[in-house]
Coordinates of C-alpha atoms in Angstrom, one line a residue:
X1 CA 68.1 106.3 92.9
X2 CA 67.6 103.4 95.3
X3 CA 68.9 104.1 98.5
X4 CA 70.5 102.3 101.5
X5 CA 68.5 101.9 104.6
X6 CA 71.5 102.6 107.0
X7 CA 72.9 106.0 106.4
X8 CA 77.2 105.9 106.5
X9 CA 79.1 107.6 108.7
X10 CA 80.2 111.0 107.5
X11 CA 83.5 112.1 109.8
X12 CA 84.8 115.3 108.6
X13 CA 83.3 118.3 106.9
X14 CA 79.2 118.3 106.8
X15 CA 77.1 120.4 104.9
X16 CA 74.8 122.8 106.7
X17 CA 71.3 121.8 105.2
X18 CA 67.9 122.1 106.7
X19 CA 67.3 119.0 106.1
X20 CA 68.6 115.7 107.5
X21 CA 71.0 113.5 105.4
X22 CA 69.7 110.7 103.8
X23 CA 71.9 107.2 102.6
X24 CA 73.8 106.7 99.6
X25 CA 73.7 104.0 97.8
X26 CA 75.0 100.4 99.7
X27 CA 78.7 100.2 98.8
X28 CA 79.3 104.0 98.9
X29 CA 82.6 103.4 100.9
X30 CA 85.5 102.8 99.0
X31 CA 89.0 101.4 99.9
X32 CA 92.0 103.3 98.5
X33 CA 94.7 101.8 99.9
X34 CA 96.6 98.3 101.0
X35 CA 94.6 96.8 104.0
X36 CA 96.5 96.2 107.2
X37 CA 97.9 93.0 107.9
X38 CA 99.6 92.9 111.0
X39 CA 101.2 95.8 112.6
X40 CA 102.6 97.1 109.7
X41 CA 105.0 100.0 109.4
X42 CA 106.1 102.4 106.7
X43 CA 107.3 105.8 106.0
X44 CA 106.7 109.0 103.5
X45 CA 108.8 109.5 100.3
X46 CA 108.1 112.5 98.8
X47 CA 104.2 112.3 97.6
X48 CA 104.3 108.5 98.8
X49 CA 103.8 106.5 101.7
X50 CA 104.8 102.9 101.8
X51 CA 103.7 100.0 104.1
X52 CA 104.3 96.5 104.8
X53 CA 103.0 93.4 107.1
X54 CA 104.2 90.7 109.0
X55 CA 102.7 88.1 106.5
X56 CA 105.6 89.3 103.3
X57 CA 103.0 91.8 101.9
X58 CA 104.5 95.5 101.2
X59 CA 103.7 98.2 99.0
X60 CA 103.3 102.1 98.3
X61 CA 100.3 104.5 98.3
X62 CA 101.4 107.6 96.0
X63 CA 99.5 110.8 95.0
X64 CA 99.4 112.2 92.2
X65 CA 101.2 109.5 90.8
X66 CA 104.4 109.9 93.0
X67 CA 106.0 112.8 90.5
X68 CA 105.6 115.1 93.3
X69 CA 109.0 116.8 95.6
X70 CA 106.1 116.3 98.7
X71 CA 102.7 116.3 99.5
X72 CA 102.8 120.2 100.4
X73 CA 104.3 120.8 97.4
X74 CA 101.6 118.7 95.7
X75 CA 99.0 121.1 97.1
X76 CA 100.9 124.0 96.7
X77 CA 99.3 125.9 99.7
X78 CA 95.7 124.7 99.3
X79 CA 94.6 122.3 102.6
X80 CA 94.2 118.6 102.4
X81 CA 91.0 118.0 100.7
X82 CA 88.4 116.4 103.3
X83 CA 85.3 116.3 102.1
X84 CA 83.2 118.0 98.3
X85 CA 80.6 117.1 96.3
X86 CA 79.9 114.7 93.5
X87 CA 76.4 114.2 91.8
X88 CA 74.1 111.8 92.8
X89 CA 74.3 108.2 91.3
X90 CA 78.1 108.6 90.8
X91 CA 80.3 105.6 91.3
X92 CA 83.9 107.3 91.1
X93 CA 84.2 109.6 93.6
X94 CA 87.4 111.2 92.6
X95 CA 86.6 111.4 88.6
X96 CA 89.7 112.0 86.1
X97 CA 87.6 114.6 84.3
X98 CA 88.1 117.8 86.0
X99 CA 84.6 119.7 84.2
X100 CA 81.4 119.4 85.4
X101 CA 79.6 116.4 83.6
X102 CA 77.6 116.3 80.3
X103 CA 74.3 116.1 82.4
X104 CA 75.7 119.5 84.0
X105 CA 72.0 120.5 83.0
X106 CA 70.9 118.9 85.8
X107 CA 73.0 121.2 88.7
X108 CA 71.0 124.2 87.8
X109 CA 69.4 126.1 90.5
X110 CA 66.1 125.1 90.2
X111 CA 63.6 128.3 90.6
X112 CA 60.4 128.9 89.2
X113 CA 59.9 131.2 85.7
X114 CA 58.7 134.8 86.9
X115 CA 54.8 135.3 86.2
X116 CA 53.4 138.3 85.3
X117 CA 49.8 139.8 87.0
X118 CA 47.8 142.5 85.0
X119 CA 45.3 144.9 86.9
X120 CA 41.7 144.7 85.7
X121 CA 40.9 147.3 83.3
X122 CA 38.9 150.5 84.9
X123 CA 35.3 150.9 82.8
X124 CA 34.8 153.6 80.3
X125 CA 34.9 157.3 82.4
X126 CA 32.0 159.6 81.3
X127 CA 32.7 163.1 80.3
X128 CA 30.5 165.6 82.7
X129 CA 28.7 168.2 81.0
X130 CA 28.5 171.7 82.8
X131 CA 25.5 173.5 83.4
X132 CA 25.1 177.3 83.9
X133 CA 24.2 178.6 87.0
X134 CA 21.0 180.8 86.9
X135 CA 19.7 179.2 83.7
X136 CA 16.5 178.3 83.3
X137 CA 16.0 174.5 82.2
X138 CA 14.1 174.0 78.9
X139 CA 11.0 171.2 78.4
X140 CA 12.6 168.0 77.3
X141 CA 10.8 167.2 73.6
X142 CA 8.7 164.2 73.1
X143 CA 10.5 161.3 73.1
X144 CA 10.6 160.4 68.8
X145 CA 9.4 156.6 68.4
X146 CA 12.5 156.4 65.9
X147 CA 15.9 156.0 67.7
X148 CA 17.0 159.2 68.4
X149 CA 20.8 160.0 67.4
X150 CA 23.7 160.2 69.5
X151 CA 24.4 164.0 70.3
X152 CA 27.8 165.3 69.6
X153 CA 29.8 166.9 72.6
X154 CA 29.5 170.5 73.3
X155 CA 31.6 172.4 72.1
X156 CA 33.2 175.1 74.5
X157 CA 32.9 178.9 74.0
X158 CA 36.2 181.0 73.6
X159 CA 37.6 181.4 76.6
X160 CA 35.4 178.9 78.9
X161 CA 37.6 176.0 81.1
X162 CA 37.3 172.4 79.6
X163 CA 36.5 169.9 82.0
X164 CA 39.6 167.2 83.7
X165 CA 38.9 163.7 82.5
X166 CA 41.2 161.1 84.6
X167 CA 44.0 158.9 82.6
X168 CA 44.1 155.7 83.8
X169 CA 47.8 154.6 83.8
X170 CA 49.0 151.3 81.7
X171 CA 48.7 147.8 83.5
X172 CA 51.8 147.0 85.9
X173 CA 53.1 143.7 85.8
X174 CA 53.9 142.1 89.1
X175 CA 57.3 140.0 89.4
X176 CA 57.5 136.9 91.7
X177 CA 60.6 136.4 93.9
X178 CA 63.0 133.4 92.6
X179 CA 63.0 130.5 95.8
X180 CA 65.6 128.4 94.9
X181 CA 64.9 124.4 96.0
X182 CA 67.6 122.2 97.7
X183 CA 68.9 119.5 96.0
X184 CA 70.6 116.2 96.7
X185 CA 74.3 115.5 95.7
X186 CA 76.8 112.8 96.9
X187 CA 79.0 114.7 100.2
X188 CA 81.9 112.1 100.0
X189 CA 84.4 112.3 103.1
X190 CA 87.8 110.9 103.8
X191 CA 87.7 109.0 107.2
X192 CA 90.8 109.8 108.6
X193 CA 93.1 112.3 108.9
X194 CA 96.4 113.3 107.0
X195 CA 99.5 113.2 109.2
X196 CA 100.1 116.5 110.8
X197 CA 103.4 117.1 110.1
X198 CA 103.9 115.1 106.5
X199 CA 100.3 115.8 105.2
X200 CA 100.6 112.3 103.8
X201 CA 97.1 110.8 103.5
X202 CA 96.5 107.9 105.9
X203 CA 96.9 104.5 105.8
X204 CA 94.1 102.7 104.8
X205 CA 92.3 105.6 103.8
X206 CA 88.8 105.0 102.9
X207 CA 85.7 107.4 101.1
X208 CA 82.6 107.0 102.5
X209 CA 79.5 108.9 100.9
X210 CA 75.9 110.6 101.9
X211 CA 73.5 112.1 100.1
X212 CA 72.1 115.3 101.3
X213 CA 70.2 118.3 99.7
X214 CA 72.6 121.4 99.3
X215 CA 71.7 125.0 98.0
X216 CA 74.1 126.0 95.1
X217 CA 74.0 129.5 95.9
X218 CA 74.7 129.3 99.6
X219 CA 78.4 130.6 99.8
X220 CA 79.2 128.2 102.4
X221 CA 78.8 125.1 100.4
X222 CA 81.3 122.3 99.3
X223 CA 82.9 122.5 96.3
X224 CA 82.5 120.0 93.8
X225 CA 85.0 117.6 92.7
X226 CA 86.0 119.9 89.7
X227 CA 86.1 122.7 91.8
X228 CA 89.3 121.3 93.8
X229 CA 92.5 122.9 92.8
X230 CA 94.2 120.8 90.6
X231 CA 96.6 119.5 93.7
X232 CA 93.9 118.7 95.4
X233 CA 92.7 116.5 93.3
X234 CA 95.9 114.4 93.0
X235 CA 96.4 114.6 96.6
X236 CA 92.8 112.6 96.5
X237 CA 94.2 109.7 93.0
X238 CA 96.0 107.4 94.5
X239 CA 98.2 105.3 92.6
X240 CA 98.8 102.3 94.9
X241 CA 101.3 99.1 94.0
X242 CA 101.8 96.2 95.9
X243 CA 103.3 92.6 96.3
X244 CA 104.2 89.7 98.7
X245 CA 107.0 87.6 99.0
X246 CA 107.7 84.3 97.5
X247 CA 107.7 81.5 99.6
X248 CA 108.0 79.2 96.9
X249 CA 109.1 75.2 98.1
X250 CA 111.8 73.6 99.5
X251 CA 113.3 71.0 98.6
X252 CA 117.1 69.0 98.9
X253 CA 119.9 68.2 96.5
X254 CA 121.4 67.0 94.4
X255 CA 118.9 64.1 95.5
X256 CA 114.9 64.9 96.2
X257 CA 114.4 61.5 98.2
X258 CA 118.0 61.0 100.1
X259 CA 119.3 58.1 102.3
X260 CA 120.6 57.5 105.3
X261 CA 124.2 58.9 105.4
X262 CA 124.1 60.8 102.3
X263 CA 124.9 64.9 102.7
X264 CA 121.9 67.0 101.0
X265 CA 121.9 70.9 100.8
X266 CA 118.0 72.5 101.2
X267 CA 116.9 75.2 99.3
X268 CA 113.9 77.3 98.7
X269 CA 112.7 77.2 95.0
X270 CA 110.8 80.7 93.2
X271 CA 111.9 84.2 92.9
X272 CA 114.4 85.8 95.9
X273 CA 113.6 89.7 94.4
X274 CA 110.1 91.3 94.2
X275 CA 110.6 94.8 93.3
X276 CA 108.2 97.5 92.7
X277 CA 108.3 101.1 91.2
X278 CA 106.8 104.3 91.1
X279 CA 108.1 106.7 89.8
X280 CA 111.5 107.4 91.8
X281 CA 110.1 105.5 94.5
X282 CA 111.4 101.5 94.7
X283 CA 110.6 98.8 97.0
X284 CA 112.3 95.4 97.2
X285 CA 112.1 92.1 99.6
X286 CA 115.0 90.0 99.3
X287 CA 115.5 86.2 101.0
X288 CA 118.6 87.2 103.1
X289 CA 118.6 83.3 104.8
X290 CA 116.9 80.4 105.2
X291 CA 116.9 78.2 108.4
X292 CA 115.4 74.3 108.5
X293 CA 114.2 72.2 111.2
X294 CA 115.1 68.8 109.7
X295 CA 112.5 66.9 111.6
X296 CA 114.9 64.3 113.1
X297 CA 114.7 64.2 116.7
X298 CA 117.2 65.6 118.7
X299 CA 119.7 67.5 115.6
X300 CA 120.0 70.7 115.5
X301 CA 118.5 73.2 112.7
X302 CA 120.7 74.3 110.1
X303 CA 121.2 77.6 108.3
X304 CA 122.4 79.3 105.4
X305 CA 122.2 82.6 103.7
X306 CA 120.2 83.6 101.2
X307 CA 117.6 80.6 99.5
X308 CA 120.4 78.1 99.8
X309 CA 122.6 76.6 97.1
X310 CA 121.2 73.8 95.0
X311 CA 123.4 71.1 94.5
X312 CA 124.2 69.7 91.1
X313 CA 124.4 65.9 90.2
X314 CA 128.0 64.4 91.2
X315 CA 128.8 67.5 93.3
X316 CA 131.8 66.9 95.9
X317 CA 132.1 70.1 97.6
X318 CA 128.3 70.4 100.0
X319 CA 129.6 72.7 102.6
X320 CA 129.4 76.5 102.4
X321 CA 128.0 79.2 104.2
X322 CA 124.9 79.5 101.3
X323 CA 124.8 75.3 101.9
X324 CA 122.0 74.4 104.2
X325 CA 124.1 71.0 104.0
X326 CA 122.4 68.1 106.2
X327 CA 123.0 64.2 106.6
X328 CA 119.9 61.6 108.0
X329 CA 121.1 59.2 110.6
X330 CA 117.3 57.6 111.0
X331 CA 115.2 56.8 108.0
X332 CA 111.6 58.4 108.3
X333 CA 109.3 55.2 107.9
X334 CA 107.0 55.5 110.6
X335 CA 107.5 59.0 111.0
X336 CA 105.2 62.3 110.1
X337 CA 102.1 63.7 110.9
X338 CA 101.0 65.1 107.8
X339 CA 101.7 62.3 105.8
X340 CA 103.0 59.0 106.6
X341 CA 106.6 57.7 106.3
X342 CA 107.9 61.7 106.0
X343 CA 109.8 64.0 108.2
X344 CA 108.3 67.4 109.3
X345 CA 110.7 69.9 107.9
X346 CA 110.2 73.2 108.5
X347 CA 112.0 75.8 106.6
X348 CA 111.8 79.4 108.1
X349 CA 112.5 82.2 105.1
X350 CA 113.8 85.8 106.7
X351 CA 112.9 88.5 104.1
X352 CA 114.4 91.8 103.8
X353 CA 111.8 94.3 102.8
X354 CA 113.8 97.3 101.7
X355 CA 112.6 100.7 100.2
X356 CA 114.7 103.7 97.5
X357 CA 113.2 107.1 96.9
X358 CA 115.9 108.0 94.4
X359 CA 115.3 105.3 92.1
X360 CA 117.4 102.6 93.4
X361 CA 120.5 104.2 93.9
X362 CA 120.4 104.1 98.2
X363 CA 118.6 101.7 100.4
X364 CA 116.8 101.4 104.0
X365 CA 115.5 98.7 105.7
X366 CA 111.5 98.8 106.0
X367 CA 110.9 96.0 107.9
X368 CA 112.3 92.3 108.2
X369 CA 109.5 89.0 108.3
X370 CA 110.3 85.2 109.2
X371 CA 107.6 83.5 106.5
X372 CA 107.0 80.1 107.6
X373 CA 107.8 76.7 105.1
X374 CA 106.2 73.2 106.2
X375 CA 106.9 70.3 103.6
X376 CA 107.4 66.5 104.3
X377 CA 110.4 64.6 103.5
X378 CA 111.0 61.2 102.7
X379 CA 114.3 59.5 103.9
X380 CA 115.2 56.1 102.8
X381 CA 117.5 53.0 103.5
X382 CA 121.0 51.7 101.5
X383 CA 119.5 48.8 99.6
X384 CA 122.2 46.4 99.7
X385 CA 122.0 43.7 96.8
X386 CA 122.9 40.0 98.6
X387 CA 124.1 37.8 96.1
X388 CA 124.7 33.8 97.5
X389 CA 128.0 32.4 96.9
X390 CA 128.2 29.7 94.4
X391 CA 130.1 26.7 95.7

């Protein structure tokens, strides 16, 4: 397995191993939840936490796919998982399978097979013969040129002792002692911790992963991933949603291009609702008004609620309090930055990012954002046709 030269940062939970941690593989760490952008706020739901930015982002961080009362009664009494063991190699840290893997062959304890050592056969024992005390020793014969034969043993009188011989007992075989060998799995941590009170994970909450060599018979160990309760391990999948506001464009009617004198309404264009769901959990940011800076020097900005009204063609009535109604006094040629002959309007969107943990039936407020519109606008003249008089 090829191997980072920087080890990452393990913050909760080590293993005790006698030897030293070694890197995982370069892109070990892995973001689970929305990334901050700007101060951002939120608050728990039941198993969910939501969040939101300054820049019109929002969205909700749920585990175990937000169908729990809590996140205690997620766990159901087991601690917030912090930190277990995956096999090396692995990519997913918190798998769906809940089983060891097929190459489960592979976690044994690896020890080596007993051997057996056999004692070296004793030699062949002779019988000793007993002599008679007193008795006088006969003359050996000639020795016979033939081979002579092998005398038969003596036979003992009635009555006389028969000599001991010694039994040599069977071979023993000798047993080595099992050492089991340490080997190297994936430790992945979470990096921060839960909230102390909610036990709702943090936000962004982030894995990061080390390989070290662990013994699987020291009591002490992590579990492995499939060795988490099953709360635990939906505590750890995160089902995570998320959107942003629309800005869309502004523009004027019932004319794009007006003239001097003539009364426009501005409106922003695109969607005024983003919602969200999951499960009972529902977010929303709704365009609650809309304020322009016309560009012309020395008027005043004018507002209206929501997006604005759009004005149709022919329309008499342009005042209302969802009219962003304006009228030009100046034509823009030789005015603009951006673009020549244009006005610098700026339209400022407030968004209302709001959040329901009973499926949309009450509201709160999560946070309100001021999003930013810049467009150019062209104002024109009253062409007036001069026809000569005909004496």
């Amino acid at each position: 397995m090829r191997r980072c030269a920087a080890a990452l940062v393990v913050v909760l939970g080590l293993v005790a191993v006698a030897a030293p941690a070694r890197a995982a593989e370069a892109g070990g760490a892995r973001l689970l939840a929305a990334p901050s952008a700007g101060t951002g706020s939120g608050s728990v739901h039941g198993s969910c936490r939501t969040w939101s930015s300054s820049a019109g982002e929002y969205g909700a961080v749920c585990s175990g796919g937000g169908r729990a009362k809590d996140y205690r009664a997620l766990l159901d009494g087991a601690a917030p998982p912090t930190c277990w063991l995956v096999p090396p190699g692995s990519t997913d840290f918190t798998p769906k399978g809940v089983a060891p893997p097929a190459e489960a062959s592979t976690l044994s304890v690896a020890v080596p097979a007993p051997t057996l050592t056999a004692r070296p056969a004793p030699g062949p024992t002779a019988t000793p013969t007993t002599t008679p005390t007193g008795t006088p020793t006969a003359t050996p014969p000639s020795v016979p040129t033939s081979a002579p034969a092998i005398p038969s043993a003596p036979v003992p009188a009635p009555g006389t002792p028969s000599s001991t011989t010694t039994e040599v007992p069977a071979p023993t075989p000798t047993e080595t002692v099992p050492v089991e060998r340490p080997q190297d799995f994936l430790q992945v941590c979470v990096t921060s911790a839960p909230d102390p009170g909610t036990l709702a994970p943090a936000r962004p909450t982030t894995f990061e992963a080390v390989l070290v060599p662990v013994l699987l018979s020291d009591p002490g160990r992590l579990r492995f991933w499939w060795e988490l309760t099953e709360g635990q391990r939906q505590y750890l999948t995160f089902v995570d949603d998320r959107s942003r506001v629309d800005e869309g464009r502004i523009v004027t009617s019932p004319s794009r291009t007006p003239r001097i004198g003539q009364v426009v309404a501005f409106s922003a264009t695109g969607t005024s609702h983003r919602p969200l769901a999951i499960g009972r959990l529902r977010m929303d940011a709704e365009l609650v008004s809309l304020r322009v800076r016309t560009g012309e020097p020395g008027r005043p900005d004018v507002t209206c609620a929501g997006p604005g009204r759009e004005l149709p063609a022919g329309a008499t009535e342009r005042t209302g309090p969802d009219v962003c109604s304006f009228s030009y006094r100046e034509t823009s040629a030789g005015r603009g930055t951006a673009a020549p002959d244009t006005y610098d309007v700026t339209a400022t969107e407030t968004w209302r990012i709001r959040v329901s943990s009973d499926a949309g039936a009450t509201w709160t407020t999560e946070r309100v954002v001021e999003i930013p519109v810049p467009t150019g606008l062209r104002v024109t003249e009253v062409q007036t046709l001069v026809v000569p008089l005909v004496p």
